[in-house]
Amino acid sequence: MEFCAFFRRPVWCFWLIVVFLGLFVTQGSFASETLNLTILHMNDPHAHYVPKKEKESAMGGFGKALTVMNQVRAANAEQGKETLTFMAGDLLTGTPFSAVFKGSLGVELMNVMGFTAMAVGNHEFDYGQENLMKNLLPKMGFPLLSANIRTSKGDRVFEASITKKFPKSDTRVIIFGLTTKDTPVTTHPRNVEGLIFEDPIKAAKEIVKDTADSDLVIALTHIGVDQDVKLAEAVPEIDVIVGGHTHTNLPQPLKVGNTLIVQADAYSEYVGKLDLEVSGGNVVKYHGELMALGPDIKEDPQITAIIEEHQKVFGPEMRRPIGKAEIFLDGSKRSVRSDRTTNLGSILSYLMAEYAKTDVALINGGSIRESINEGPITLMDIYTVLPFSNIVVKMTLSGEELRSVLQRSVELEPGSGGKLQIHGIDYSVGNGAVKIASVGGKPFKPSSEYSVAISDFLAAGGDGYAVFKENGRNRFNYEKQVSELFIDFVQTGQPITAAGIEKLK
C-alpha cells in the first residue's frame, strides 16, 4: 500500500514517465539507426564450379561455397543480422564448363546460391556481346552492375546501381558496379566493339553525388586491388569495396582512409566474409576473413545435382585418356605470367611455330589457365588448360618490331596475362632493356624480317600488343586452334618427357 502510494505522488509519476520514455526512445533509435550486416563475396571463379582434386582431398567449388553461405545466413537470421552476397566478376572462361555452356551453367548455379548482385568482369564478354546480353542477362536472377560501360551514343549498357533497405534499419545500402577500363585488351577486341569503358573513378564520383551521408555505399568492382586503392583515395564516400580481377588473397580487409577493401582470391577456393556494424551510414565496427572451402566442407546437394546433369553433355570421351605425361607440365599463373617460359609454354609455342613454319612463336601467359599433373591426360585436361578458342595466326615483323614486343612483355608487371611464353628467340635483359642474340638459331638483325606465329587474340592487339595489329605484314589466319595442336601432340602415343621437351627448344 505504501509503495503504491509513493508512486501516486505526482512528482514521482512524472519522473517515472520520463525514464520510461527515455528507454523507449533509446531502444527505438538503436533499432532504426544500427545495421548489423554480413557481406559474403566471391570473385573470379572462371567456371571452376566443381572442387579441385588435391591428392585425396577436394578443395573449392560452388557446392562447398553454398554450404558455407547457408551456414552464415542461418546464423545471421537467428541473431537478427542481415546478409548480402556479391560476385565481383569473371564468372566465365577457364574450364570446359565455360567453353561448352558459355556461362549459362554458372548463371543457373548463381541463381540457386542467392547472389544479391554481380559486377561485370572483362571475361563476361569472351563469347561476345550477344551471348552476354541475350543469352545470359535474361536468365540472371540478380542484377549485373557496371556504371562505367556505355555505348558509343553514351547510353549505359548495364544497371549502374541498386539500393537495399532492411526492416530494422533506416540505413540505405547503395551498391554500384565498376569494370576494368582495360577490357578491350583483355578480351578479344571484337567482343566489345561499339562499347566505351570509362574511367572507373569518374563514374564512381558521378554515382556518389546522389548518395547521402547516412547511406552505406558499396562499390562492387572488377578493376583490381591497386585500382581499388586509388578508387578509395579518390572517392572517400565509398564505405566498402568488394573487388576482383587481380585474384588477390586478402585475409583481412585492406583499409584506405575509412574505406574497407576486400577480395577473395579466385577459382572458387574461398568465400569472403565481412561483418559490419553500421550506424548513421558509418562503419563503426568490422571483422573480415576468407573462409577456405576445404575437404571438411560438404557440397550442397542441389548444386551437385545441377552440375552432374550438365556433365552428362561431356560424355565419357572427354574423360578418356589420350596420352600421358611423365613429368608435371607447369601452367600455373605464377609461372606462365612471368619472364620465364615453362615446359608447358615451350610445348605450346613450339607447336605453333612448327605448324605455321615460322621463326618464332609467342603465346600470352593469360591464355594458359592450368597445369597438367604427371599421369594420364584427357581432353578435359586440355580444354581446362586452353579454354579459349584461339586460332593460329602467321605474320611478319621486323627485328626491331620483334624486340619491341619482347620489351613490352618484360615491362609488364609479374602476374599480367600479357607476359609471353616464347619459342625461337635467345635474348637477355640488362638494365631493363631487351637484347636479342639470335632468332631461329641465327644471329639477330634489327633490320631483318622474321615470321611469327601468334594467336588471333594477340593479332588483334590483345593485351596491348598494338604492334601486331598495326605493323604485322603478310598475315595469314589458320583455322587450327592452339588446343587442337596440343591434342594432336598428346595423342601421338609417345609420353611427354623432360628429354622430349628439351629437344623442342
XYZ file of C-alpha atoms in Angstrom:
505
model
C 0.000 0.000 0.000
C 2.742 2.443 0.996
C 4.766 1.507 -2.131
C 1.800 2.258 -4.375
C 1.027 5.427 -2.505
C 4.622 6.529 -3.024
C 4.315 6.266 -6.793
C 0.967 8.048 -6.763
C 2.761 11.247 -5.836
C 2.721 13.491 -8.951
C 6.433 14.311 -8.898
C 7.492 10.641 -8.889
C 4.951 9.748 -11.549
C 6.438 12.464 -13.737
C 9.989 11.158 -13.404
C 8.881 7.571 -13.891
C 7.247 8.529 -17.182
C 10.378 10.432 -18.256
C 12.621 7.434 -17.562
C 10.251 5.055 -19.353
C 10.005 7.262 -22.420
C 13.769 7.721 -22.434
C 14.329 3.979 -22.535
C 11.749 3.589 -25.261
C 13.253 6.305 -27.435
C 16.786 4.982 -26.906
C 15.803 1.451 -27.861
C 13.808 2.651 -30.849
C 16.681 4.809 -32.083
C 19.115 1.902 -31.763
C 16.841 -0.337 -33.803
C 16.421 2.200 -36.569
C 19.984 3.548 -36.778
C 22.206 0.480 -36.287
C 22.585 -2.039 -39.081
C 24.353 -5.362 -38.454
C 25.260 -6.671 -41.873
C 27.355 -9.521 -43.275
C 28.741 -9.313 -46.808
C 29.568 -12.676 -48.381
C 31.660 -12.363 -51.515
C 33.420 -14.285 -54.268
C 35.285 -13.179 -57.383
C 36.888 -14.618 -60.495
C 35.592 -18.206 -60.342
C 36.368 -18.600 -64.062
C 33.928 -21.503 -64.337
C 35.622 -23.518 -61.559
C 32.301 -24.854 -60.326
C 33.474 -28.250 -59.095
C 36.077 -28.968 -56.397
C 39.682 -29.279 -57.443
C 41.212 -32.613 -56.545
C 44.326 -32.322 -54.387
C 45.607 -35.877 -53.872
C 42.783 -37.447 -51.835
C 41.088 -34.148 -50.985
C 38.574 -31.988 -52.812
C 39.026 -28.213 -52.471
C 36.761 -25.355 -53.539
C 33.765 -25.285 -55.851
C 30.279 -23.788 -55.822
C 28.752 -26.678 -53.855
C 31.033 -26.054 -50.875
C 30.561 -22.309 -51.277
C 26.785 -22.579 -50.946
C 27.119 -24.793 -47.863
C 29.221 -22.115 -46.165
C 26.919 -19.318 -47.335
C 23.832 -21.057 -45.984
C 25.514 -21.653 -42.621
C 26.305 -17.938 -42.299
C 22.832 -16.900 -43.435
C 21.149 -19.223 -40.924
C 23.304 -17.951 -38.054
C 22.622 -14.345 -39.073
C 18.880 -14.948 -39.192
C 18.953 -16.246 -35.623
C 20.942 -13.215 -34.461
C 18.865 -10.664 -36.357
C 21.685 -9.782 -38.780
C 21.249 -9.052 -42.484
C 23.211 -10.722 -45.297
C 24.202 -9.601 -48.791
C 26.046 -11.870 -51.259
C 28.196 -10.494 -54.082
C 30.129 -11.794 -57.094
C 32.862 -9.402 -58.232
C 33.058 -10.517 -61.864
C 34.630 -13.037 -64.237
C 32.161 -15.872 -63.922
C 33.208 -17.071 -67.384
C 36.226 -18.708 -69.007
C 38.669 -21.155 -67.510
C 37.240 -24.687 -67.735
C 35.331 -26.822 -70.241
C 32.132 -25.864 -68.414
C 32.571 -22.369 -69.806
C 33.627 -23.494 -73.272
C 30.560 -25.738 -73.609
C 27.859 -23.743 -71.788
C 29.256 -20.227 -72.297
C 28.216 -19.059 -68.851
C 24.650 -20.391 -68.709
C 25.569 -23.084 -66.157
C 27.297 -20.510 -63.964
C 24.236 -18.253 -64.042
C 21.964 -21.169 -63.108
C 24.204 -22.014 -60.147
C 24.407 -18.395 -59.015
C 20.616 -18.157 -59.058
C 20.418 -21.142 -56.702
C 23.138 -19.658 -54.484
C 21.139 -16.482 -53.926
C 23.557 -13.782 -55.039
C 22.457 -10.205 -54.433
C 24.392 -8.687 -57.345
C 27.341 -9.231 -59.678
C 29.857 -6.846 -61.245
C 30.599 -7.119 -64.953
C 34.072 -8.593 -65.438
C 36.163 -8.384 -68.601
C 35.764 -12.107 -69.280
C 31.981 -11.821 -69.301
C 32.488 -10.683 -72.910
C 34.616 -13.648 -74.016
C 31.815 -15.233 -76.045
C 30.603 -11.949 -77.471
C 28.092 -9.272 -76.540
C 25.158 -11.231 -77.914
C 25.856 -14.182 -75.625
C 26.089 -11.886 -72.603
C 23.142 -9.631 -73.367
C 20.693 -12.063 -74.974
C 21.633 -15.451 -73.527
C 22.927 -14.780 -70.011
C 21.458 -11.490 -68.802
C 17.776 -12.509 -69.181
C 18.459 -15.651 -67.111
C 20.083 -13.810 -64.214
C 18.028 -13.690 -61.032
C 20.279 -10.892 -59.778
C 21.337 -7.507 -61.197
C 24.504 -7.301 -63.313
C 26.136 -3.978 -62.476
C 28.541 -1.626 -64.210
C 28.398 2.164 -64.059
C 31.265 2.789 -66.475
C 30.307 0.827 -69.606
C 28.459 2.839 -72.235
C 27.555 2.597 -75.892
C 29.120 4.921 -78.439
C 25.972 7.059 -78.057
C 26.616 7.463 -74.331
C 23.893 5.129 -73.064
C 24.617 2.808 -70.147
C 24.677 -0.861 -71.117
C 24.020 -2.291 -67.627
C 22.370 -1.173 -64.430
C 24.693 1.222 -62.643
C 23.478 0.725 -59.077
C 20.844 -0.776 -56.813
C 19.522 0.195 -53.376
C 18.792 -2.156 -50.493
C 16.713 -1.385 -47.379
C 16.143 -3.551 -44.313
C 13.091 -3.520 -41.999
C 15.026 -2.899 -38.768
C 17.273 -0.120 -40.053
C 16.897 3.306 -41.635
C 20.230 2.910 -43.425
C 20.062 2.756 -47.205
C 22.658 0.474 -48.792
C 23.782 1.743 -52.197
C 25.612 -0.826 -54.368
C 27.180 0.118 -57.697
C 29.384 -1.758 -60.159
C 32.627 -0.896 -61.954
C 34.518 -2.743 -64.710
C 38.169 -2.511 -65.701
C 38.753 0.003 -68.463
C 41.339 -2.435 -69.881
C 38.574 -4.792 -71.033
C 39.131 -4.033 -74.754
C 42.652 -5.509 -74.483
C 41.915 -8.336 -72.016
C 39.162 -9.933 -74.059
C 39.207 -10.245 -77.843
C 38.660 -6.707 -79.180
C 35.835 -7.872 -81.458
C 33.846 -8.875 -78.361
C 33.468 -5.275 -77.180
C 33.091 -3.388 -80.449
C 30.948 -0.284 -80.010
C 31.411 -0.151 -76.236
C 33.229 2.521 -74.257
C 34.835 1.693 -70.906
C 35.013 4.925 -68.952
C 37.382 5.786 -66.134
C 36.005 3.939 -63.068
C 36.873 6.784 -60.702
C 34.984 9.291 -62.828
C 31.949 7.002 -62.924
C 32.108 6.431 -59.154
C 32.166 10.168 -58.453
C 29.002 10.565 -60.500
C 27.279 7.801 -58.535
C 28.121 9.138 -55.067
C 26.713 12.557 -55.915
C 23.276 11.027 -55.354
C 24.112 9.410 -52.019
C 23.664 10.790 -48.507
C 25.998 10.714 -45.502
C 23.574 8.308 -43.836
C 23.915 5.770 -46.688
C 26.238 2.762 -46.674
C 27.966 2.919 -50.069
C 29.389 -0.294 -51.536
C 31.399 -0.463 -54.766
C 31.299 -3.893 -56.407
C 34.328 -3.724 -58.655
C 36.291 -5.679 -61.219
C 39.249 -3.344 -61.599
C 41.981 -4.958 -59.446
C 43.243 -4.239 -55.963
C 45.693 -1.477 -56.951
C 42.917 0.387 -58.731
C 40.621 -0.262 -55.758
C 43.123 1.564 -53.556
C 43.162 4.516 -55.962
C 39.354 4.443 -56.035
C 39.186 4.567 -52.237
C 41.589 7.510 -52.153
C 39.721 9.436 -54.850
C 36.165 8.677 -53.681
C 36.193 8.545 -49.870
C 32.374 8.444 -49.803
C 32.674 4.718 -50.579
C 32.477 2.686 -47.362
C 33.271 -0.776 -48.753
C 34.892 -2.008 -51.979
C 34.215 -5.643 -52.851
C 36.779 -6.301 -55.555
C 38.020 -8.755 -58.152
C 40.166 -9.047 -61.309
C 43.631 -9.423 -59.773
C 42.880 -12.709 -57.948
C 44.205 -11.151 -54.738
C 44.077 -13.046 -51.470
C 43.205 -10.537 -48.742
C 42.875 -12.499 -45.466
C 41.891 -9.262 -43.719
C 40.228 -6.166 -45.174
C 42.596 -3.540 -46.528
C 41.711 -0.139 -45.051
C 42.342 3.035 -47.040
C 41.129 6.048 -45.097
C 37.735 4.912 -43.885
C 37.152 2.597 -46.859
C 37.408 -1.182 -46.471
C 38.653 -3.231 -49.460
C 38.095 -6.985 -49.707
C 38.903 -9.614 -52.336
C 38.688 -13.415 -52.118
C 41.466 -14.857 -54.303
C 39.970 -16.758 -57.300
C 38.774 -20.077 -58.765
C 36.082 -20.634 -56.086
C 38.623 -21.559 -53.422
C 37.270 -19.122 -50.817
C 34.154 -17.305 -49.701
C 34.909 -13.913 -48.209
C 33.008 -12.771 -45.126
C 32.837 -9.176 -43.922
C 30.812 -8.405 -40.784
C 29.803 -4.772 -40.369
C 28.164 -2.730 -37.649
C 26.845 0.420 -39.283
C 25.481 3.492 -37.522
C 24.351 6.612 -39.352
C 25.937 5.336 -42.559
C 29.344 4.888 -40.896
C 31.084 1.574 -40.266
C 31.764 1.642 -36.521
C 32.937 -1.954 -36.201
C 34.060 -4.621 -38.679
C 35.650 -8.035 -38.991
C 36.719 -9.701 -42.227
C 38.028 -13.124 -43.154
C 38.393 -15.585 -46.010
C 36.701 -18.927 -45.430
C 38.645 -21.680 -47.210
C 36.476 -24.263 -48.955
C 38.432 -27.248 -47.697
C 37.820 -31.003 -47.737
C 35.864 -30.903 -44.471
C 33.057 -28.867 -46.054
C 30.272 -30.854 -47.698
C 28.906 -29.897 -51.090
C 25.361 -28.633 -51.349
C 23.320 -31.440 -52.978
C 21.310 -29.102 -55.213
C 24.466 -27.628 -56.730
C 25.965 -31.099 -57.162
C 22.846 -32.375 -58.928
C 22.805 -29.488 -61.407
C 26.492 -29.911 -62.231
C 26.205 -33.681 -62.642
C 23.316 -33.217 -65.059
C 25.383 -30.836 -67.162
C 28.424 -33.106 -67.032
C 26.461 -35.701 -68.996
C 26.876 -33.459 -72.019
C 30.627 -34.041 -71.952
C 30.257 -37.803 -72.171
C 32.940 -40.414 -71.494
C 35.016 -39.246 -74.465
C 36.094 -36.110 -72.595
C 37.393 -38.215 -69.705
C 39.155 -40.889 -71.762
C 42.979 -40.725 -71.530
C 44.507 -39.763 -74.886
C 48.122 -39.540 -73.763
C 50.474 -39.445 -70.818
C 52.841 -37.007 -69.125
C 55.812 -38.414 -67.248
C 56.511 -35.003 -65.706
C 54.486 -32.122 -64.278
C 53.590 -29.606 -67.016
C 53.650 -26.161 -65.445
C 50.770 -23.900 -66.445
C 50.388 -22.179 -63.082
C 49.521 -18.487 -63.135
C 52.676 -17.530 -61.247
C 54.889 -19.314 -63.769
C 53.292 -18.586 -67.150
C 52.756 -14.927 -66.248
C 56.442 -14.344 -65.594
C 59.518 -13.775 -67.777
C 60.318 -17.482 -67.768
C 58.996 -19.890 -70.389
C 57.740 -23.057 -68.671
C 57.864 -26.585 -70.035
C 54.171 -26.332 -70.990
C 54.767 -22.934 -72.589
C 57.683 -24.437 -74.513
C 55.473 -27.185 -75.927
C 52.646 -24.885 -76.981
C 54.863 -22.230 -78.578
C 56.898 -24.917 -80.369
C 53.736 -26.490 -81.774
C 52.575 -23.122 -83.097
C 55.921 -22.422 -84.769
C 56.130 -25.927 -86.215
C 52.564 -25.789 -87.565
C 52.908 -22.346 -89.158
C 56.545 -22.896 -90.216
C 57.736 -19.706 -88.550
C 60.960 -18.483 -86.990
C 59.247 -17.515 -83.768
C 56.098 -18.317 -81.800
C 54.623 -16.302 -78.933
C 51.690 -17.165 -76.692
C 50.406 -14.927 -73.899
C 50.520 -16.489 -70.442
C 46.934 -15.453 -69.782
C 45.682 -17.935 -72.359
C 47.152 -20.843 -70.335
C 44.828 -21.466 -67.405
C 46.019 -24.621 -65.650
C 48.839 -27.131 -65.194
C 48.797 -30.829 -66.106
C 49.861 -33.335 -63.482
C 52.065 -36.308 -64.143
C 49.963 -39.218 -65.415
C 47.161 -39.725 -67.959
C 45.979 -36.708 -69.970
C 42.340 -36.355 -71.039
C 40.544 -33.968 -73.379
C 39.031 -32.424 -70.253
C 42.557 -31.632 -69.041
C 43.496 -29.972 -72.312
C 40.373 -27.816 -72.536
C 40.925 -26.776 -68.923
C 44.466 -25.685 -69.800
C 43.363 -23.953 -73.024
C 39.719 -22.854 -72.691
C 39.920 -20.091 -75.314
C 39.142 -20.786 -78.961
C 42.369 -19.157 -80.143
C 43.444 -19.908 -83.704
C 46.997 -19.634 -85.029
C 47.924 -16.520 -86.995
C 51.124 -16.071 -89.011
C 52.645 -12.683 -89.807
C 55.943 -10.946 -90.481
C 57.669 -8.427 -88.214
C 60.994 -6.661 -88.469
C 63.679 -7.445 -85.958
C 63.174 -4.117 -84.226
C 59.403 -4.681 -84.039
C 60.030 -8.121 -82.577
C 62.359 -6.616 -79.969
C 59.659 -4.076 -79.037
C 57.222 -6.952 -78.440
C 59.626 -8.628 -76.016
C 60.318 -5.281 -74.375
C 56.622 -4.825 -73.654
C 56.402 -8.329 -72.189
C 59.349 -7.681 -69.889
C 57.941 -4.337 -68.722
C 54.558 -5.797 -67.759
C 54.009 -6.443 -64.076
C 54.517 -10.049 -62.895
C 51.142 -11.761 -62.961
C 49.985 -9.925 -66.082
C 48.313 -12.147 -68.668
C 50.316 -10.355 -71.349
C 53.603 -11.945 -70.267
C 54.772 -14.071 -73.202
C 55.802 -17.702 -73.461
C 58.400 -17.801 -76.220
C 59.870 -20.163 -78.811
C 62.739 -19.403 -81.185
C 64.339 -16.356 -79.552
C 67.508 -16.263 -77.472
C 67.549 -12.996 -75.557
C 68.669 -11.363 -72.335
C 67.596 -8.378 -70.262
C 70.082 -5.832 -68.935
C 69.096 -2.661 -67.048
C 65.522 -3.265 -68.157
C 66.385 -3.399 -71.867
C 65.875 -6.466 -74.065
C 68.852 -7.614 -76.135
C 68.206 -10.366 -78.696
C 71.167 -12.610 -79.544
C 69.568 -14.906 -82.091
C 66.297 -15.839 -83.761
C 65.745 -19.356 -85.006
C 69.366 -20.156 -84.203
C 70.696 -17.365 -86.435
C 72.287 -14.061 -85.330
C 69.697 -11.373 -84.767
C 69.490 -8.352 -87.075
C 67.094 -5.470 -86.271
C 66.523 -4.806 -89.975
C 65.750 -8.429 -90.901
C 62.225 -9.746 -91.398
C 61.046 -12.613 -89.192
C 57.994 -14.837 -89.429
C 55.979 -15.044 -86.208
C 53.176 -17.372 -85.075
C 50.757 -15.928 -82.514
C 47.101 -16.315 -81.537
C 44.316 -14.319 -83.150
C 43.826 -12.640 -79.753
C 47.327 -11.155 -79.871
C 46.995 -10.449 -83.598
C 44.010 -8.221 -82.838
C 46.070 -6.185 -80.367
C 45.048 -8.130 -77.278
C 46.938 -7.452 -74.009
C 48.012 -4.140 -75.518
C 50.261 -5.558 -78.263
C 49.244 -2.967 -80.853
C 52.321 -3.725 -82.961
C 50.776 -6.988 -84.173
C 47.581 -5.294 -85.315
C 49.208 -2.181 -86.745
C 52.509 -3.455 -88.145
C 52.053 -7.167 -88.854
C 52.590 -7.937 -92.536
C 51.865 -10.960 -94.746
C 49.188 -12.031 -92.281
C 47.584 -15.445 -92.642
C 44.870 -16.880 -90.396
C 44.889 -20.647 -89.941
C 41.737 -22.465 -88.878
C 43.661 -24.625 -86.430
C 43.201 -23.823 -82.744
C 46.106 -23.972 -80.313
C 44.167 -26.533 -78.262
C 43.854 -28.762 -81.332
C 47.607 -28.645 -81.901
C 48.139 -29.759 -78.319
C 45.603 -32.577 -78.649
C 47.388 -33.872 -81.761
C 50.707 -33.732 -79.909
C 49.426 -35.558 -76.826
C 47.776 -38.397 -78.696
C 50.808 -39.403 -80.784
C 51.299 -42.362 -78.460
C 54.585 -41.106 -77.057
C 54.646 -39.963 -73.406
C 55.683 -36.391 -72.697
C 59.106 -36.387 -71.032
C 61.620 -33.784 -69.909
C 64.099 -35.001 -72.509
C 61.465 -34.747 -75.229
C 60.599 -31.164 -74.305
C 64.278 -30.206 -74.269
C 64.560 -31.321 -77.910
C 61.774 -28.886 -78.886
C 63.737 -25.812 -77.852
